[in-house]
Amino acid sequence: MSKKHKSSQFPPSRSNPPNQSPAGQNSGNLTKLNSMPNSTPAVQEAIAPSEPSRIKPEQISLDAHHHIQKYLEISHKPKLDKNDLNAILRLSQHLRIFGLLSAVGYLNQSNAQENNETRKRTFPVWRVLLGQMIDEINPSGTRKLMEIEAPNEMARELMKEIVKMANERPSEYMASWRKSLNLSNHWNFWARAYQED
């Protein structure tokens, strides 16, 4: 069999346009999944990636930059000080080791530990960064976390939302944890960029 005959027997696939990966194709045409014949909801859910996992790295970096800017605005600071930077780096480490639920739970520790200086420095940073992330993941939530003015009330609402997600929507919780891990790297980068000289 000649090479010419062999190549004509297996024509190049035209299922994917040039320079477009299958993942990119799926993310751009998720609406087509609903019209797939013989496709059950379970199959559609397996094929369609969750919202947090579809966000491109460039968008995650922009989101992280916005989160850091928002913290600076709320704290009325032009730059991040050393304590702010350490709190952000600590959040990144906590997310990697213990997870999203644990990081949110840290914000809800008893008031008996309120005198702990490390917690005092950590609490505002974690609350703002995690609150913004959850608001973006769950835009249809009953209350926008970042609109709650009382810090402790906001932390309680954040905890309730994450516990509910973990119990009722575990796949969404895991996707949110993955997003928090991705975001944490960019939080670290932008925190260093906005650190005091």
PDB file of C-alpha atoms in Angstrom:
ATOM      1  CA  MET A   1       0.000   0.000   0.000  1.00  0.00           C
ATOM      2  CA  SER A   2       1.467   3.360  -1.018  1.00  0.00           C
ATOM      3  CA  LYS A   3       1.840   6.260   1.363  1.00  0.00           C
ATOM      4  CA  LYS A   4      -0.399   8.345  -0.883  1.00  0.00           C
ATOM      5  CA  HIS A   5      -3.212   5.826  -0.692  1.00  0.00           C
ATOM      6  CA  LYS A   6      -2.752   5.475   3.049  1.00  0.00           C
ATOM      7  CA  SER A   7      -2.986   9.212   3.686  1.00  0.00           C
ATOM      8  CA  SER A   8      -6.147   9.520   1.573  1.00  0.00           C
ATOM      9  CA  GLN A   9      -7.684   6.700   3.567  1.00  0.00           C
ATOM     10  CA  PHE A  10      -7.371   8.725   6.777  1.00  0.00           C
ATOM     11  CA  PRO A  11      -8.145  12.343   5.924  1.00  0.00           C
ATOM     12  CA  PRO A  12      -7.235  14.976   8.516  1.00  0.00           C
ATOM     13  CA  SER A  13      -9.888  15.547  11.138  1.00  0.00           C
ATOM     14  CA  ARG A  14     -11.921  18.730  10.751  1.00  0.00           C
ATOM     15  CA  SER A  15     -13.743  18.439  14.043  1.00  0.00           C
ATOM     16  CA  ASN A  16     -11.656  21.190  15.647  1.00  0.00           C
ATOM     17  CA  PRO A  17     -10.836  24.479  13.946  1.00  0.00           C
ATOM     18  CA  PRO A  18      -7.139  25.372  13.686  1.00  0.00           C
ATOM     19  CA  ASN A  19      -5.548  26.764  16.832  1.00  0.00           C
ATOM     20  CA  GLN A  20      -8.511  25.745  18.956  1.00  0.00           C
ATOM     21  CA  SER A  21      -8.250  23.074  21.608  1.00  0.00           C
ATOM     22  CA  PRO A  22     -11.133  20.763  22.511  1.00  0.00           C
ATOM     23  CA  ALA A  23     -11.311  22.430  25.932  1.00  0.00           C
ATOM     24  CA  GLY A  24     -11.649  25.830  24.335  1.00  0.00           C
ATOM     25  CA  GLN A  25     -14.285  24.492  21.967  1.00  0.00           C
ATOM     26  CA  ASN A  26     -16.336  23.052  24.810  1.00  0.00           C
ATOM     27  CA  SER A  27     -16.151  26.211  26.852  1.00  0.00           C
ATOM     28  CA  GLY A  28     -17.300  28.320  23.933  1.00  0.00           C
ATOM     29  CA  ASN A  29     -20.204  26.091  22.933  1.00  0.00           C
ATOM     30  CA  LEU A  30     -21.693  24.854  26.186  1.00  0.00           C
ATOM     31  CA  THR A  31     -25.189  25.684  24.985  1.00  0.00           C
ATOM     32  CA  LYS A  32     -24.878  22.951  22.345  1.00  0.00           C
ATOM     33  CA  LEU A  33     -24.718  20.323  25.076  1.00  0.00           C
ATOM     34  CA  ASN A  34     -28.387  20.784  25.880  1.00  0.00           C
ATOM     35  CA  SER A  35     -29.379  19.789  22.347  1.00  0.00           C
ATOM     36  CA  MET A  36     -27.161  16.702  22.157  1.00  0.00           C
ATOM     37  CA  PRO A  37     -29.258  13.603  21.372  1.00  0.00           C
ATOM     38  CA  ASN A  38     -29.233  10.783  23.908  1.00  0.00           C
ATOM     39  CA  SER A  39     -27.333  12.997  26.339  1.00  0.00           C
ATOM     40  CA  THR A  40     -28.395  12.684  29.948  1.00  0.00           C
ATOM     41  CA  PRO A  41     -27.915  15.519  32.457  1.00  0.00           C
ATOM     42  CA  ALA A  42     -25.175  13.465  34.110  1.00  0.00           C
ATOM     43  CA  VAL A  43     -23.307  13.161  30.800  1.00  0.00           C
ATOM     44  CA  GLN A  44     -23.752  16.864  30.085  1.00  0.00           C
ATOM     45  CA  GLU A  45     -22.458  17.750  33.552  1.00  0.00           C
ATOM     46  CA  ALA A  46     -19.403  15.534  33.040  1.00  0.00           C
ATOM     47  CA  ILE A  47     -18.647  17.133  29.668  1.00  0.00           C
ATOM     48  CA  ALA A  48     -19.334  20.744  30.629  1.00  0.00           C
ATOM     49  CA  PRO A  49     -16.615  22.136  32.907  1.00  0.00           C
ATOM     50  CA  SER A  50     -17.760  24.103  35.907  1.00  0.00           C
ATOM     51  CA  GLU A  51     -17.644  27.890  35.739  1.00  0.00           C
ATOM     52  CA  PRO A  52     -14.542  28.422  37.919  1.00  0.00           C
ATOM     53  CA  SER A  53     -12.486  25.901  35.914  1.00  0.00           C
ATOM     54  CA  ARG A  54     -13.254  27.659  32.615  1.00  0.00           C
ATOM     55  CA  ILE A  55     -11.658  30.954  33.620  1.00  0.00           C
ATOM     56  CA  LYS A  56      -8.475  31.644  31.679  1.00  0.00           C
ATOM     57  CA  PRO A  57      -5.208  32.403  33.547  1.00  0.00           C
ATOM     58  CA  GLU A  58      -5.187  35.964  32.222  1.00  0.00           C
ATOM     59  CA  GLN A  59      -8.640  36.565  33.701  1.00  0.00           C
ATOM     60  CA  ILE A  60      -7.612  35.062  37.037  1.00  0.00           C
ATOM     61  CA  SER A  61      -4.685  37.484  37.204  1.00  0.00           C
ATOM     62  CA  LEU A  62      -6.996  40.413  36.468  1.00  0.00           C
ATOM     63  CA  ASP A  63      -9.428  39.211  39.126  1.00  0.00           C
ATOM     64  CA  ALA A  64      -6.629  38.903  41.683  1.00  0.00           C
ATOM     65  CA  HIS A  65      -5.433  42.400  40.829  1.00  0.00           C
ATOM     66  CA  HIS A  66      -8.965  43.723  41.365  1.00  0.00           C
ATOM     67  CA  HIS A  67      -9.162  41.902  44.721  1.00  0.00           C
ATOM     68  CA  ILE A  68      -5.919  43.473  45.946  1.00  0.00           C
ATOM     69  CA  GLN A  69      -7.071  46.892  44.731  1.00  0.00           C
ATOM     70  CA  LYS A  70     -10.354  46.450  46.595  1.00  0.00           C
ATOM     71  CA  TYR A  71      -8.511  45.588  49.795  1.00  0.00           C
ATOM     72  CA  LEU A  72      -6.381  48.721  49.450  1.00  0.00           C
ATOM     73  CA  GLU A  73      -9.539  50.775  48.915  1.00  0.00           C
ATOM     74  CA  ILE A  74     -11.340  49.289  51.929  1.00  0.00           C
ATOM     75  CA  SER A  75      -8.300  49.649  54.192  1.00  0.00           C
ATOM     76  CA  HIS A  76      -7.548  53.182  52.913  1.00  0.00           C
ATOM     77  CA  LYS A  77      -3.953  52.333  52.056  1.00  0.00           C
ATOM     78  CA  PRO A  78      -1.915  53.336  49.019  1.00  0.00           C
ATOM     79  CA  LYS A  79       0.399  50.314  49.483  1.00  0.00           C
ATOM     80  CA  LEU A  80       0.424  46.997  51.309  1.00  0.00           C
ATOM     81  CA  ASP A  81       2.552  46.855  54.419  1.00  0.00           C
ATOM     82  CA  LYS A  82       4.583  43.882  55.589  1.00  0.00           C
ATOM     83  CA  ASN A  83       1.725  42.511  57.705  1.00  0.00           C
ATOM     84  CA  ASP A  84      -0.655  42.613  54.748  1.00  0.00           C
ATOM     85  CA  LEU A  85       1.809  40.752  52.565  1.00  0.00           C
ATOM     86  CA  ASN A  86       2.431  38.122  55.238  1.00  0.00           C
ATOM     87  CA  ALA A  87      -1.329  37.629  55.650  1.00  0.00           C
ATOM     88  CA  ILE A  88      -1.755  37.038  51.906  1.00  0.00           C
ATOM     89  CA  LEU A  89       1.151  34.597  51.773  1.00  0.00           C
ATOM     90  CA  ARG A  90      -0.286  32.838  54.821  1.00  0.00           C
ATOM     91  CA  LEU A  91      -3.695  32.541  53.149  1.00  0.00           C
ATOM     92  CA  SER A  92      -2.091  30.919  50.113  1.00  0.00           C
ATOM     93  CA  GLN A  93      -0.327  28.372  52.314  1.00  0.00           C
ATOM     94  CA  HIS A  94      -3.468  27.684  54.349  1.00  0.00           C
ATOM     95  CA  LEU A  95      -5.522  27.035  51.207  1.00  0.00           C
ATOM     96  CA  ARG A  96      -2.938  24.555  49.896  1.00  0.00           C
ATOM     97  CA  ILE A  97      -2.663  22.614  53.144  1.00  0.00           C
ATOM     98  CA  PHE A  98      -6.104  22.789  54.738  1.00  0.00           C
ATOM     99  CA  GLY A  99      -8.552  23.899  52.055  1.00  0.00           C
ATOM    100  CA  LEU A 100     -11.140  26.569  51.429  1.00  0.00           C
ATOM    101  CA  LEU A 101     -13.529  25.534  54.199  1.00  0.00           C
ATOM    102  CA  SER A 102     -10.744  25.671  56.759  1.00  0.00           C
ATOM    103  CA  ALA A 103      -9.598  29.104  55.576  1.00  0.00           C
ATOM    104  CA  VAL A 104     -13.124  30.459  55.943  1.00  0.00           C
ATOM    105  CA  GLY A 105     -13.484  28.687  59.286  1.00  0.00           C
ATOM    106  CA  TYR A 106     -10.407  30.527  60.519  1.00  0.00           C
ATOM    107  CA  LEU A 107     -12.331  33.781  60.133  1.00  0.00           C
ATOM    108  CA  ASN A 108     -15.015  32.428  62.452  1.00  0.00           C
ATOM    109  CA  GLN A 109     -12.848  31.352  65.348  1.00  0.00           C
ATOM    110  CA  SER A 110     -14.093  32.334  68.781  1.00  0.00           C
ATOM    111  CA  ASN A 111     -13.732  35.885  70.049  1.00  0.00           C
ATOM    112  CA  ALA A 112     -11.514  34.526  72.809  1.00  0.00           C
ATOM    113  CA  GLN A 113      -8.701  34.616  70.268  1.00  0.00           C
ATOM    114  CA  GLU A 114      -9.452  38.175  69.197  1.00  0.00           C
ATOM    115  CA  ASN A 115      -6.402  39.460  71.098  1.00  0.00           C
ATOM    116  CA  ASN A 116      -4.110  37.369  68.957  1.00  0.00           C
ATOM    117  CA  GLU A 117      -2.064  39.905  66.973  1.00  0.00           C
ATOM    118  CA  THR A 118      -1.509  37.577  64.048  1.00  0.00           C
ATOM    119  CA  ARG A 119      -5.223  36.981  63.692  1.00  0.00           C
ATOM    120  CA  LYS A 120      -5.938  40.707  63.950  1.00  0.00           C
ATOM    121  CA  ARG A 121      -3.619  41.342  61.017  1.00  0.00           C
ATOM    122  CA  THR A 122      -4.823  38.335  59.041  1.00  0.00           C
ATOM    123  CA  PHE A 123      -8.588  38.675  59.453  1.00  0.00           C
ATOM    124  CA  PRO A 124      -9.183  41.801  57.279  1.00  0.00           C
ATOM    125  CA  VAL A 125      -7.093  40.525  54.368  1.00  0.00           C
ATOM    126  CA  TRP A 126      -8.574  37.029  54.256  1.00  0.00           C
ATOM    127  CA  ARG A 127     -12.117  38.326  54.681  1.00  0.00           C
ATOM    128  CA  VAL A 128     -11.865  40.735  51.749  1.00  0.00           C
ATOM    129  CA  LEU A 129     -10.059  38.378  49.363  1.00  0.00           C
ATOM    130  CA  LEU A 130     -12.211  35.316  50.089  1.00  0.00           C
ATOM    131  CA  GLY A 131     -15.392  37.384  50.180  1.00  0.00           C
ATOM    132  CA  GLN A 132     -14.758  38.817  46.735  1.00  0.00           C
ATOM    133  CA  MET A 133     -13.952  35.392  45.322  1.00  0.00           C
ATOM    134  CA  ILE A 134     -17.159  33.811  46.652  1.00  0.00           C
ATOM    135  CA  ASP A 135     -19.280  36.737  45.442  1.00  0.00           C
ATOM    136  CA  GLU A 136     -17.896  36.163  41.940  1.00  0.00           C
ATOM    137  CA  ILE A 137     -18.430  32.405  42.074  1.00  0.00           C
ATOM    138  CA  ASN A 138     -21.983  32.784  43.390  1.00  0.00           C
ATOM    139  CA  PRO A 139     -23.329  36.012  41.832  1.00  0.00           C
ATOM    140  CA  SER A 140     -26.922  34.901  42.399  1.00  0.00           C
ATOM    141  CA  GLY A 141     -26.426  34.546  46.147  1.00  0.00           C
ATOM    142  CA  THR A 142     -29.090  35.985  48.411  1.00  0.00           C
ATOM    143  CA  ARG A 143     -26.620  38.504  49.850  1.00  0.00           C
ATOM    144  CA  LYS A 144     -23.506  39.974  48.343  1.00  0.00           C
ATOM    145  CA  LEU A 145     -20.869  39.322  50.981  1.00  0.00           C
ATOM    146  CA  MET A 146     -18.841  42.426  50.184  1.00  0.00           C
ATOM    147  CA  GLU A 147     -21.891  44.619  50.780  1.00  0.00           C
ATOM    148  CA  ILE A 148     -22.097  43.519  54.426  1.00  0.00           C
ATOM    149  CA  GLU A 149     -20.462  46.264  56.457  1.00  0.00           C
ATOM    150  CA  ALA A 150     -20.014  44.469  59.784  1.00  0.00           C
ATOM    151  CA  PRO A 151     -16.822  42.360  59.468  1.00  0.00           C
ATOM    152  CA  ASN A 152     -17.901  39.606  61.856  1.00  0.00           C
ATOM    153  CA  GLU A 153     -21.334  39.304  60.247  1.00  0.00           C
ATOM    154  CA  MET A 154     -19.720  39.106  56.832  1.00  0.00           C
ATOM    155  CA  ALA A 155     -17.402  36.334  58.072  1.00  0.00           C
ATOM    156  CA  ARG A 156     -20.397  34.384  59.422  1.00  0.00           C
ATOM    157  CA  GLU A 157     -22.259  34.712  56.116  1.00  0.00           C
ATOM    158  CA  LEU A 158     -19.152  33.596  54.240  1.00  0.00           C
ATOM    159  CA  MET A 159     -18.884  30.526  56.461  1.00  0.00           C
ATOM    160  CA  LYS A 160     -22.563  29.662  55.949  1.00  0.00           C
ATOM    161  CA  GLU A 161     -22.205  29.934  52.173  1.00  0.00           C
ATOM    162  CA  ILE A 162     -19.117  27.703  52.028  1.00  0.00           C
ATOM    163  CA  VAL A 163     -20.581  25.074  54.383  1.00  0.00           C
ATOM    164  CA  LYS A 164     -23.778  25.004  52.311  1.00  0.00           C
ATOM    165  CA  MET A 165     -21.772  24.637  49.115  1.00  0.00           C
ATOM    166  CA  ALA A 166     -19.608  21.845  50.566  1.00  0.00           C
ATOM    167  CA  ASN A 167     -22.655  19.900  51.820  1.00  0.00           C
ATOM    168  CA  GLU A 168     -25.102  20.456  48.961  1.00  0.00           C
ATOM    169  CA  ARG A 169     -22.846  21.058  45.941  1.00  0.00           C
ATOM    170  CA  PRO A 170     -19.553  19.234  46.596  1.00  0.00           C
ATOM    171  CA  SER A 171     -18.367  19.405  42.980  1.00  0.00           C
ATOM    172  CA  GLU A 172     -18.886  23.177  42.997  1.00  0.00           C
ATOM    173  CA  TYR A 173     -17.020  23.400  46.304  1.00  0.00           C
ATOM    174  CA  MET A 174     -14.042  21.510  44.866  1.00  0.00           C
ATOM    175  CA  ALA A 175     -14.053  23.762  41.782  1.00  0.00           C
ATOM    176  CA  SER A 176     -14.135  26.800  44.078  1.00  0.00           C
ATOM    177  CA  TRP A 177     -11.209  25.447  46.076  1.00  0.00           C
ATOM    178  CA  ARG A 178      -9.255  24.949  42.845  1.00  0.00           C
ATOM    179  CA  LYS A 179     -10.051  28.511  41.848  1.00  0.00           C
ATOM    180  CA  SER A 180      -8.890  29.785  45.243  1.00  0.00           C
ATOM    181  CA  LEU A 181      -5.591  27.924  44.773  1.00  0.00           C
ATOM    182  CA  ASN A 182      -5.124  29.508  41.344  1.00  0.00           C
ATOM    183  CA  LEU A 183      -6.067  32.918  42.648  1.00  0.00           C
ATOM    184  CA  SER A 184      -3.708  32.661  45.606  1.00  0.00           C
ATOM    185  CA  ASN A 185      -0.656  32.573  43.326  1.00  0.00           C
ATOM    186  CA  HIS A 186      -1.808  35.778  41.663  1.00  0.00           C
ATOM    187  CA  TRP A 187      -2.748  37.353  45.005  1.00  0.00           C
ATOM    188  CA  ASN A 188       0.833  36.706  46.070  1.00  0.00           C
ATOM    189  CA  PHE A 189       2.207  38.273  42.889  1.00  0.00           C
ATOM    190  CA  TRP A 190       0.098  41.442  43.072  1.00  0.00           C
ATOM    191  CA  ALA A 191       0.650  41.757  46.817  1.00  0.00           C
ATOM    192  CA  ARG A 192       4.396  41.941  46.201  1.00  0.00           C
ATOM    193  CA  ALA A 193       3.800  44.421  43.379  1.00  0.00           C
ATOM    194  CA  TYR A 194       1.869  46.705  45.736  1.00  0.00           C
ATOM    195  CA  GLN A 195       4.144  46.246  48.727  1.00  0.00           C
ATOM    196  CA  GLU A 196       5.698  49.291  50.344  1.00  0.00           C
ATOM    197  CA  ASP A 197       9.291  50.042  49.330  1.00  0.00           C
TER     198      ASP A 197
END
